[in-house]
Every structure is written in structure tokens, then in C-alpha cells.
Amino acid sequence: MVITLSILVVVLAVLCIFLYKRQKDAKALHQKQLKKIKREKITEIEEMQLQTAATLEITEEKLLQEKNRELAKAAEEQVALRQLFEEKLLQKNNYINHLLRYKRDKGEILTHTFLSMVKEEFMEKGMLDYDDMIIMGNVFIPHATNVTMEGFNSRQIDHLILMRTGIFMIETKYWAGDVLHGISKRTAKEFSFILDKLFGDIKDADERTIVVKGMSDTDSASEKENALKITRYGDGNPDQQVKKTAGSLYHFLNHENLPCLWVQGILYFGYPQDQNNRLTSFVTNTGDRNPPFISSQEELKGYLEQQANKEPIYSKSDLKAMKELLLRINEIS
């Protein structure tokens, strides 16, 4: 009985040990399988991450290439548009320059031709060298709204004469008829109502210029003889126009650091005078700084000859620098 019990105990002990070992082995196997599954999942995730990264890199590369192609195409289109714009701008500038060169009325052409003849005569007399007198026609200059040269506009000069003895700008008026220069309500007296009708409400001392001539576009000879045409040119007096333009040139040259002591404006009425075409001046303020008004070619030549005989105040290089600047801003080579 005792032996049987001992054997039973041993068998139970062996069975317990076997079961314990089996459970332990099963647990170890389970842990091993879990680790294997975990490693496989980690490897799978890493592979997916690598694939995703590679896909993103390829996608980004494709997007970058596409973007670069679009940028290159846009740049090419922009260059083409800019070239087209520059071509159109050049054509327009050439057209404008062509107009600026040749947009002159008959009076300006005649005056420019006469000035060239005067220069040749002065050279033949030995009064000056070729570079001592520069004649420029139809010159446009920047006109600023203040002395700091801001708010640019432009002013046109009919004729510009650069001499070593001075700088002169000529405003040519080629007006046929009786020119009443600088007339005011005070000087017009009982005919002041004409100025009121032409210019509106102006002060008694305000000077204006009008042209009176016989009608040439009526139907009958009697109407031509008995009708008059009165014309105004602008709202002010040509003297003020000349002074403002001369002042603009003076400020512009000095702003560009070119020596300019003064610009003398000249008002030139170039239409040949006879019994039907006369100039009458009512101007009262005729100081040295005011523009002289000249009514004939001989008077203009005499004035320029008088100026040419004065002491030089500019060098030839000064005149050359002024000419080059004015040509450059007018874009005329």
C-alpha cells in the first residue's frame, strides 16, 4: 500500500513537471512567434514607409519638373511678350521722333532756314567759328512744376540758339493780319468789350494778343470788304509763354549741372509785313529780362549780331554738352 502510494506520488510529480515544462515551452514558443510577427510587421511598415517615401520623391520630382517646365514656358512667353512690347515701343518712339523732327509749320521752317543763313554770314565775316553757334529746332524739354524738378511735363522750343555769348530761344509766330500784341482793356479803351468777348472776364491790365484780318471765306466781294475776323491764340500773352519756357530750360540745364546763367527768350513775328499785315505792340513792361519782340528778319539778324559781339561766357565744350543733353532727351541722333 505504501509502495503504491509512493509510485503514485512519483507519477504525479513527473506529470506535473512534464506539464510545467510543456506550458513553459508553449509560452516560449508563443513569445517567439509574437516577436517574429512583430519583426515582420515592423519590416512591412518600414518597407511601406520606404515605398511611400520613394513614391513621394518621384511625385515631387515630377511636380518639380512640371513646375520648371511651366516656369520656363512662362519665361519664354514673357521674353517673347517683352520683345514684342519693345519692338512696338521702338516703332512708336521712332514714329514720335519722326513727328518731332518734321512737325513744323511754315513759319518755323522759314525761320530755321534764315537762322542757318545768318550763321553762315557770321562765319564768313569771321565773327565766330562753326562751334560757336549751335542752332537746334523743335526741341522738347522737361518742364517741372517746381524747382526740385518734380512733376515733369514738357515744353516745346521752336528754335534754340546756343552761343558762347548766351543762350537764346525763339518763339516764332507766323500770323497774317494785323497783330495787336500785348493789348489790354486799359489800352483798348472803348473797344475793351472785344477782349471781354474773346477772353471772358479779365483784369484791365491783363495783356493779350489778338489778330485782326479781313474775311476771306465769305460768298461775296462786298462781304469780304466789310467783314473782319478777330482771332485769339491761347488764353495768355505770348510773352508769358516765352518767359515760362525760357525759365524751364534754365532750371533744367542747371538741374543737370550744366552752366547756365540765363536763357533769353525772343518773341519773333515772322510773317512779312505790308499794308494788310502789321504788328502793333502795346506791351509796357520791356525790361532786360523780358523777351524782346522782333518783327522782321533784318531786326532778328541785327539782334543776334549784337549778341554775338559780346564777351563770351561759355566755352565750346559747354555748348557741346548742352547740345548732347538736349539731343539725348529728345531721342534724336
C-alpha atoms as one frame of an Amber mdcrd trajectory, in Angstrom:
protein
   0.000   0.000   0.000   2.797   2.325   0.934   4.696   1.391  -2.213   1.692
   2.004  -4.402   1.189   5.428  -2.861   4.832   6.329  -3.402   4.637   5.302
  -7.014   1.522   7.397  -7.451   3.254  10.417  -5.931   6.227   9.975  -8.238
   3.963   9.653 -11.255   2.075  12.786 -10.256   5.329  14.656  -9.716   6.640
  13.574 -13.089   3.329  14.559 -14.672   3.429  17.991 -13.031   6.994  18.526
 -14.173   6.026  17.466 -17.692   3.016  19.756 -17.762   5.009  22.662 -16.353
   7.760  22.193 -18.911   5.239  21.850 -21.692   3.478  25.021 -20.606   6.796
  26.807 -20.364   7.835  25.631 -23.818   4.463  26.659 -25.226   4.798  30.087
 -23.652   8.324  30.477 -25.017   7.128  29.395 -28.443   4.274  31.884 -28.243
   6.673  34.681 -27.261   8.953  33.713 -30.122   6.067  33.761 -32.564   4.941
  37.156 -31.258   8.453  38.545 -31.715   8.580  37.107 -35.215   5.212  38.623
 -36.091   6.321  41.937 -34.601   9.537  41.898 -36.617   7.598  41.047 -39.760
   5.139  43.877 -39.120   7.973  46.318 -38.424   9.726  45.196 -41.585   6.496
  45.527 -43.534   5.888  49.009 -42.128   9.459  50.040 -42.903   9.105  48.737
 -46.450   5.826  50.610 -46.829   7.479  53.763 -45.497  10.353  53.348 -47.931
   7.941  52.755 -50.782   5.863  55.766 -49.734   8.970  57.940 -49.442  10.160
  56.762 -52.840   6.729  57.421 -54.320   6.636  60.888 -52.746  10.137  61.619
 -54.002   9.200  60.544 -57.511   5.981  62.555 -57.333   7.817  65.625 -56.030
  10.426  65.242 -58.756   7.709  65.022 -61.395   5.904  68.016 -59.924   9.167
  69.961 -59.771   9.972  69.085 -63.374   6.474  70.074 -64.458   6.739  73.306
 -62.492  10.129  74.050 -64.044   8.703  73.367 -67.497   5.804  75.725 -66.795
   8.182  78.369 -65.433  10.449  78.004 -68.451   7.456  78.261 -70.764   6.168
  81.299 -68.884   9.641  82.865 -69.014   9.826  82.248 -72.759   6.378  83.754
 -73.214   7.373  86.725 -71.058  10.557  87.228 -73.088   8.549  86.995 -76.297
   5.974  89.474 -74.985   8.720  91.819 -73.803  10.456  91.609 -77.173   7.145
  92.316 -78.880   6.497  95.213 -76.493   9.982  96.631 -77.062   9.552  96.317
 -80.819   6.194  98.091 -80.662   7.655 100.713 -78.318  10.620 101.246 -80.631
   8.298 101.624 -83.604   6.166 104.093 -81.659   9.215 106.048 -80.466  10.592
 106.159 -83.995   7.234 107.421 -85.210   7.103 110.043 -82.448  10.688 111.106
 -83.184   9.796 111.373 -86.848   6.896 113.645 -85.936   9.079 115.686 -83.601
  11.650 116.192 -86.340   9.238 117.264 -89.038   6.268 118.703 -87.146   6.962
 122.306 -88.038   4.746 124.882 -89.600   5.781 127.089 -92.472   6.936 129.909
 -90.202   9.247 127.638 -88.209  10.790 126.205 -91.379  11.419 129.671 -92.821
  12.882 130.910 -89.541  15.195 127.905 -89.187  16.429 128.384 -92.756  17.032
 132.074 -92.101  18.944 131.367 -88.875  21.216 128.950 -90.745  21.919 131.675
 -93.320  22.699 134.153 -90.528  25.192 131.721 -89.004  26.931 131.265 -92.358
  27.133 135.040 -92.782  28.614 135.487 -89.299  31.201 132.795 -90.065  32.127
 134.450 -93.376  32.638 137.737 -91.530  34.937 135.975 -89.057  32.646 136.794
 -86.133  32.518 133.195 -84.921  33.597 129.624 -85.628  31.230 126.835 -86.565
  31.104 125.517 -82.972  30.481 128.986 -81.518  26.833 128.963 -82.610  24.588
 125.891 -82.435  21.080 126.083 -83.899  18.504 123.494 -82.827  14.894 123.350
 -83.966  11.727 121.911 -82.452  13.295 120.961 -79.123  11.241 119.475 -76.306
  12.452 119.962 -72.734  11.178 118.617 -69.396   9.099 121.152 -67.541   8.824
 120.687 -63.768   6.001 122.011 -61.639   8.516 123.191 -59.032  12.212 123.983
 -58.669  13.009 120.459 -57.425  12.255 119.141 -60.916   9.327 117.004 -59.768
   6.068 116.508 -61.628   7.542 116.573 -65.117   5.668 117.799 -68.147   7.230
 119.144 -71.323   7.609 122.399 -73.213   8.429 122.897 -76.861  11.010 125.349
 -78.204  10.684 126.431 -81.832  14.342 127.452 -82.185  17.200 127.236 -79.705
  20.462 129.082 -80.317  23.470 128.164 -78.189  26.220 130.773 -78.475  29.298
 131.388 -76.388  27.819 134.785 -75.550  24.441 133.461 -74.400  21.561 131.035
 -74.780  18.578 132.211 -76.815  15.245 130.584 -77.526  12.959 131.911 -80.237
   9.197 131.536 -80.257   8.046 132.039 -83.846   4.580 133.433 -84.581   3.785
 133.361 -88.280   0.495 135.218 -88.110  -1.023 137.031 -91.068  -3.159 140.103
 -90.463  -2.924 142.997 -88.029  -1.313 141.603 -84.880  -2.199 143.539 -81.726
   0.487 142.368 -79.351   0.038 142.859 -75.617  -3.235 144.735 -75.850  -5.232
 145.129 -72.631  -8.632 146.503 -71.724  -6.847 149.601 -70.495  -5.099 150.217
 -73.832  -8.089 149.067 -75.898 -10.219 151.683 -74.116 -13.707 151.827 -75.649
 -13.009 148.644 -77.625 -12.243 146.643 -74.482 -15.524 144.768 -74.926 -13.810
 142.828 -77.733 -11.341 141.386 -75.222 -14.195 140.510 -72.883 -15.901 138.562
 -75.643 -12.683 136.774 -76.628 -11.185 136.059 -73.207 -14.031 136.402 -70.750
 -13.647 138.360 -67.538 -10.044 139.620 -67.454  -8.434 142.422 -65.496  -7.875
 145.834 -67.057  -4.078 145.407 -67.078  -4.009 141.803 -68.363  -2.200 141.766
 -71.701  -3.390 139.577 -74.563  -2.520 139.199 -78.239  -5.127 139.100 -80.995
  -5.027 139.078 -84.790  -7.443 141.077 -86.939  -7.824 140.411 -90.647 -10.382
 140.625 -93.410 -12.673 137.688 -94.042 -11.596 135.516 -96.950 -14.182 132.757
 -96.775 -17.410 134.684 -97.418 -19.565 134.419-100.524 -19.484 137.927-101.956
 -16.824 140.548-102.520 -18.817 143.122-100.549 -18.886 140.848 -97.507 -15.133
 140.363 -97.771 -14.594 144.099 -97.751 -16.926 144.801 -94.844 -16.240 141.811
 -92.532 -13.386 141.308 -90.085 -12.138 138.187 -88.365 -10.644 138.558 -84.881
  -8.664 135.589 -83.596  -7.134 134.904 -80.217  -4.235 132.485 -79.725  -4.321
 130.857 -76.310  -5.565 132.401 -73.086  -2.488 134.432 -72.236   0.147 136.594
 -73.866   2.967 135.026 -75.936   5.467 136.934 -73.788   4.473 134.857 -70.759
   4.733 131.667 -72.805   8.272 132.610 -73.841   9.316 133.536 -70.291   7.964
 130.287 -68.832   9.681 128.145 -71.465  12.966 130.026 -71.034  12.696 129.542
 -67.272  12.044 125.819 -67.714  15.161 125.452 -69.874  17.226 127.446 -67.374
  16.144 125.252 -64.434  16.578 122.046 -66.426  20.147 122.823 -67.528  21.168
 123.799 -64.010  19.473 120.707 -62.602  21.683 118.666 -64.955  24.756 120.519
 -63.591  25.379 122.379 -66.831  26.451 126.026 -66.590  23.550 128.275 -67.499
  23.499 131.880 -66.351  20.343 132.893 -68.174  18.121 131.889 -71.089  16.961
 134.831 -73.166  13.594 134.337 -74.797  12.742 136.074 -78.065   9.260 136.558
 -79.497   9.540 136.662 -83.283   6.643 137.657 -85.530   7.939 136.339 -88.819
   5.097 136.995 -91.235   6.202 139.605 -93.834   4.655 142.976 -93.054   2.781
 145.119 -95.541  -0.360 147.267 -95.539  -2.523 144.241 -94.674  -0.126 142.571
 -92.238   1.205 144.769 -89.459   2.446 144.365 -85.917   1.378 146.824 -83.240
   2.751 146.305 -79.751   1.021 147.597 -76.639   3.490 145.984 -74.230   4.514
 148.389 -71.484   6.947 146.244 -69.466  10.053 145.884 -71.657  12.845 145.311
 -69.127  16.084 143.454 -69.836  14.668 140.179 -68.522  11.530 140.356 -70.668
  11.567 138.799 -74.136  12.130 141.287 -76.942   9.555 141.158 -79.726  11.012
 141.217 -83.230   9.015 141.683 -86.409  11.449 141.267 -89.323  14.380 139.163
 -90.469  16.702 142.178 -90.529  15.776 143.058 -86.970  16.374 139.455 -85.876
  19.768 139.325 -87.600  20.749 142.653 -86.049  19.799 141.438 -82.577  21.815
 138.220 -82.957  24.795 140.122 -84.369  24.734 142.423 -81.370  24.675 139.415
 -79.027  27.439 137.600 -80.932  29.800 140.561 -80.462  29.561 140.428 -76.665
  32.161 138.824 -74.405  31.939 135.004 -74.293  30.586 133.474 -71.090  30.514
 129.829 -72.236  33.157 127.550 -73.698  32.731 125.408 -76.791  32.670 122.331
 -74.558  29.797 123.909 -72.577  27.778 124.347 -75.765  28.591 120.805 -76.893
  27.472 119.346 -73.547  24.180 121.264 -73.721  23.556 120.116 -77.281  24.281
 116.459 -76.478  21.963 116.548 -73.462  19.108 118.103 -75.428  19.558 115.656
 -78.298  19.565 112.767 -75.848  16.343 113.733 -74.085  14.681 114.278 -77.461
  15.916 110.841 -78.626  17.130 112.289 -81.877  20.570 111.203 -83.032
